[in-house]
Amino acid sequence: RPRTYLLLFQNEDELRATGGFLSAAGRVTIDAGKIVSLTVEDSYAVDDFTTPYPDPLAPLRDYMGIDLWVFRDSNWSPDFPVASRQAISLYTQTRGGTIDGVIALNQQVVEALVDGLGPLTIDGQTIANAQAMRDYMRAAWAPSNQSTPAEWVAQRKSFISRAMQVLIDRLLNGQGDVNWQALGQGLDRVLHSRDLLITLTDPQSNKPLHLAQLDGALRADAN
């Protein structure tokens, strides 16, 4: 059957336990190896305060002054499978559906993709390498031509979905423009550095990831 995954876009510039503040969220559905749907939205947009939210854990309340445990604060635990279960619970509370796994990524992952996918054009700009991508993301998040704070808040993360679409289009249709060796090496690097985290909700499906220590779970042994 089709599989649906929750995407957590973590901002490493504002650290949280699993790698960064949840700046945005996405949902991707894959059927027979093909992406059939992909949505990305601001993490704040996931909240619906007409529905009940749980009380925060004591550290969230005491040190961050948080009154309700909302989606963007779901990755409080450093154990990624635990944080993922909380993220799924708070995400589906307002968005519904079934989630088969959670994938978290930060700027390091996006830069690894750019290094393998080659020069890209996003918003009319040529993104030739990882540093150019980082510069683009920071400039797009805080553009200088916004006239009001409300206008800035409304559009500050819209670049994420545009950039994701360009990356996916190149990955699926780029053919000779993709440096598959660089892409594979980059993804292997961010998997082992825990900048890219993947956990699956089905224990049997997740077992290979867990045994390879790639699901972000805290280890009970000394290794």
Short mmCIF file of C-alpha atoms in Angstrom, two decimals:
data_model
loop_
_atom_site.label_atom_id
_atom_site.label_comp_id
_atom_site.label_asym_id
_atom_site.label_seq_id
_atom_site.Cartn_x
_atom_site.Cartn_y
_atom_site.Cartn_z
CA ARG A 1 0.00 0.00 0.00
CA PRO A 2 1.11 3.61 -0.26
CA ARG A 3 3.31 4.81 2.59
CA THR A 4 3.10 8.29 4.12
CA TYR A 5 5.95 9.94 5.97
CA LEU A 6 6.05 13.02 8.18
CA LEU A 7 8.91 15.37 7.30
CA LEU A 8 10.43 17.49 10.06
CA PHE A 9 12.50 20.43 8.84
CA GLN A 10 14.85 21.21 11.72
CA ASN A 11 16.69 24.52 11.96
CA GLU A 12 20.13 23.80 13.37
CA ASP A 13 20.60 27.53 14.07
CA GLU A 14 18.15 27.07 16.99
CA LEU A 15 19.14 23.81 18.59
CA ARG A 16 16.67 21.32 19.99
CA ALA A 17 17.23 17.79 21.25
CA THR A 18 16.95 15.98 17.89
CA GLY A 19 18.89 18.60 15.94
CA GLY A 20 16.98 21.85 15.66
CA PHE A 21 13.78 23.81 16.05
CA LEU A 22 10.91 22.43 13.96
CA SER A 23 10.66 25.26 11.48
CA ALA A 24 8.39 23.47 9.01
CA ALA A 25 6.56 20.19 8.50
CA GLY A 26 5.78 18.15 5.44
CA ARG A 27 3.91 15.04 4.44
CA VAL A 28 5.03 12.87 1.53
CA THR A 29 3.17 9.85 0.19
CA ILE A 30 5.00 7.26 -1.89
CA ASP A 31 3.29 4.56 -3.94
CA ALA A 32 5.21 1.93 -5.91
CA GLY A 33 8.39 3.97 -5.58
CA LYS A 34 6.85 7.20 -6.86
CA ILE A 35 6.02 10.39 -4.98
CA VAL A 36 2.27 10.87 -5.38
CA SER A 37 1.87 13.85 -3.04
CA LEU A 38 4.07 16.27 -1.13
CA THR A 39 3.03 19.17 1.08
CA VAL A 40 5.18 21.52 3.16
CA GLU A 41 3.94 24.13 5.63
CA ASP A 42 5.09 26.37 8.45
CA SER A 43 5.18 24.42 11.71
CA TYR A 44 3.06 27.13 13.35
CA ALA A 45 0.29 26.46 10.81
CA VAL A 46 -0.12 22.91 12.11
CA ASP A 47 -1.56 24.14 15.42
CA ASP A 48 -5.31 24.43 15.95
CA PHE A 49 -6.08 25.86 19.37
CA THR A 50 -9.74 24.93 19.13
CA THR A 51 -8.53 21.39 19.93
CA PRO A 52 -7.05 20.35 23.29
CA TYR A 53 -3.29 20.17 23.73
CA PRO A 54 -1.42 18.28 26.46
CA ASP A 55 0.43 20.04 29.25
CA PRO A 56 4.15 20.46 28.53
CA LEU A 57 6.84 18.52 30.30
CA ALA A 58 8.26 20.31 33.35
CA PRO A 59 11.48 21.54 31.60
CA LEU A 60 9.46 23.03 28.73
CA ARG A 61 7.22 24.80 31.22
CA ASP A 62 9.91 25.89 33.68
CA TYR A 63 12.69 26.97 31.33
CA MET A 64 10.81 28.02 28.20
CA GLY A 65 7.59 29.32 29.69
CA ILE A 66 5.46 27.07 27.48
CA ASP A 67 1.86 26.52 28.59
CA LEU A 68 0.78 23.96 25.97
CA TRP A 69 2.74 21.21 24.23
CA VAL A 70 2.27 22.04 20.55
CA PHE A 71 3.69 20.43 17.43
CA ARG A 72 6.71 22.70 16.96
CA ASP A 73 7.97 21.71 20.43
CA SER A 74 7.39 17.98 19.96
CA ASN A 75 11.08 17.08 19.48
CA TRP A 76 12.02 17.67 23.11
CA SER A 77 13.37 14.15 23.70
CA PRO A 78 16.87 13.35 22.37
CA ASP A 79 15.56 9.85 21.58
CA PHE A 80 14.29 10.34 18.02
CA PRO A 81 11.71 7.50 17.99
CA VAL A 82 10.20 8.95 21.19
CA ALA A 83 10.18 12.48 19.74
CA SER A 84 8.69 11.11 16.51
CA ARG A 85 5.77 9.51 18.29
CA GLN A 86 5.01 12.84 19.95
CA ALA A 87 5.34 14.66 16.62
CA ILE A 88 2.95 12.20 14.94
CA SER A 89 0.42 12.59 17.75
CA LEU A 90 0.43 16.40 17.60
CA TYR A 91 0.55 16.52 13.80
CA THR A 92 -2.33 14.12 13.18
CA GLN A 93 -4.38 15.89 15.86
CA THR A 94 -5.01 18.63 13.30
CA ARG A 95 -3.98 17.08 9.97
CA GLY A 96 -5.33 13.55 10.38
CA GLY A 97 -4.21 10.56 8.35
CA THR A 98 -1.84 7.67 9.02
CA ILE A 99 1.91 8.22 9.33
CA ASP A 100 4.24 5.29 8.53
CA GLY A 101 7.49 6.98 9.49
CA VAL A 102 9.21 10.23 10.34
CA ILE A 103 12.15 11.81 8.49
CA ALA A 104 13.98 14.75 10.04
CA LEU A 105 16.47 16.87 8.14
CA ASN A 106 18.38 20.09 8.69
CA GLN A 107 20.46 22.47 6.60
CA GLN A 108 23.31 19.95 6.35
CA VAL A 109 21.03 17.54 4.49
CA VAL A 110 19.83 20.20 2.05
CA GLU A 111 23.44 21.14 1.34
CA ALA A 112 24.35 17.49 0.73
CA LEU A 113 21.51 17.28 -1.79
CA VAL A 114 22.74 20.40 -3.58
CA ASP A 115 26.28 19.03 -3.84
CA GLY A 116 24.95 15.93 -5.59
CA LEU A 117 22.20 17.46 -7.68
CA GLY A 118 24.38 20.13 -9.22
CA PRO A 119 23.66 23.79 -10.01
CA LEU A 120 20.00 24.63 -9.41
CA THR A 121 17.82 27.63 -10.15
CA ILE A 122 15.57 28.66 -7.26
CA ASP A 123 13.60 31.91 -7.28
CA GLY A 124 15.65 33.04 -10.26
CA GLN A 125 18.94 32.49 -8.45
CA THR A 126 21.62 30.00 -9.46
CA ILE A 127 22.56 27.80 -6.52
CA ALA A 128 25.90 26.25 -7.44
CA ASN A 129 27.07 24.74 -4.15
CA ALA A 130 26.24 24.12 -0.50
CA GLN A 131 27.40 27.55 0.70
CA ALA A 132 25.25 29.28 -1.91
CA MET A 133 22.28 27.22 -0.74
CA ARG A 134 22.86 28.23 2.89
CA ASP A 135 23.12 31.90 1.85
CA TYR A 136 19.90 31.58 -0.17
CA MET A 137 17.96 30.01 2.71
CA ARG A 138 19.01 32.70 5.20
CA ALA A 139 18.25 35.52 2.76
CA ALA A 140 14.89 34.01 1.81
CA TRP A 141 13.90 33.64 5.46
CA ALA A 142 14.68 37.28 6.23
CA PRO A 143 14.18 39.30 3.01
CA SER A 144 14.81 43.02 3.19
CA ASN A 145 11.88 44.09 1.00
CA GLN A 146 9.01 43.16 3.32
CA SER A 147 7.00 46.21 4.34
CA THR A 148 5.36 44.91 7.53
CA PRO A 149 6.12 42.32 10.23
CA ALA A 150 2.84 40.56 9.42
CA GLU A 151 3.82 40.20 5.77
CA TRP A 152 7.17 38.77 6.79
CA VAL A 153 5.61 36.24 9.18
CA ALA A 154 3.16 35.11 6.50
CA GLN A 155 5.82 34.32 3.89
CA ARG A 156 9.08 33.74 5.81
CA LYS A 157 9.08 29.97 5.27
CA SER A 158 7.40 29.72 1.88
CA PHE A 159 10.80 29.26 0.25
CA ILE A 160 11.09 25.78 1.79
CA SER A 161 8.41 24.23 -0.42
CA ARG A 162 9.78 25.98 -3.52
CA ALA A 163 13.30 24.74 -2.84
CA MET A 164 12.06 21.22 -2.10
CA GLN A 165 10.18 21.08 -5.39
CA VAL A 166 13.27 22.13 -7.35
CA LEU A 167 15.41 19.51 -5.57
CA ILE A 168 12.87 16.75 -6.21
CA ASP A 169 12.42 17.72 -9.87
CA ARG A 170 16.17 17.53 -10.43
CA LEU A 171 16.41 14.23 -8.54
CA LEU A 172 13.63 12.61 -10.59
CA ASN A 173 14.21 14.23 -13.95
CA GLY A 174 17.79 15.52 -13.92
CA GLN A 175 19.32 12.37 -15.43
CA GLY A 176 22.86 13.31 -16.47
CA ASP A 177 22.87 16.46 -14.34
CA VAL A 178 22.88 14.41 -11.13
CA ASN A 179 26.23 13.41 -9.63
CA TRP A 180 25.03 10.14 -8.12
CA GLN A 181 28.34 9.37 -6.42
CA ALA A 182 28.47 12.75 -4.67
CA LEU A 183 24.78 12.46 -3.78
CA GLY A 184 25.20 8.98 -2.30
CA GLN A 185 28.30 9.96 -0.34
CA GLY A 186 26.59 13.08 0.96
CA LEU A 187 23.49 11.23 2.12
CA ASP A 188 25.64 8.54 3.77
CA ARG A 189 27.53 11.29 5.60
CA VAL A 190 24.44 13.05 6.95
CA LEU A 191 22.88 9.74 7.98
CA HIS A 192 25.88 8.85 10.10
CA SER A 193 26.25 12.38 11.48
CA ARG A 194 22.55 12.22 12.53
CA ASP A 195 21.69 15.32 10.52
CA LEU A 196 19.30 13.03 8.63
CA LEU A 197 17.12 10.91 10.94
CA ILE A 198 14.65 8.24 9.88
CA THR A 199 12.41 6.09 12.03
CA LEU A 200 9.48 3.90 10.99
CA THR A 201 6.35 3.24 13.00
CA ASP A 202 6.30 -0.49 12.26
CA PRO A 203 8.83 -2.15 14.61
CA GLN A 204 9.78 -4.88 12.15
CA SER A 205 10.36 -2.39 9.33
CA ASN A 206 12.37 -0.16 11.65
CA LYS A 207 14.55 -3.00 12.99
CA PRO A 208 17.28 -2.72 10.29
CA LEU A 209 17.56 1.01 10.92
CA HIS A 210 17.79 0.42 14.66
CA LEU A 211 20.42 -2.30 14.34
CA ALA A 212 22.48 -0.01 12.10
CA GLN A 213 22.09 2.78 14.72
CA LEU A 214 20.52 5.04 12.11
CA ASP A 215 17.07 5.63 13.64
CA GLY A 216 18.26 8.20 16.19
CA ALA A 217 17.41 6.05 19.19
CA LEU A 218 19.40 6.46 22.38
CA ARG A 219 21.63 3.46 22.98
CA ALA A 220 21.45 1.47 26.17
CA ASP A 221 24.89 -0.09 25.67
CA ALA A 222 28.34 1.54 25.91
CA ASN A 223 28.79 1.48 22.10
#
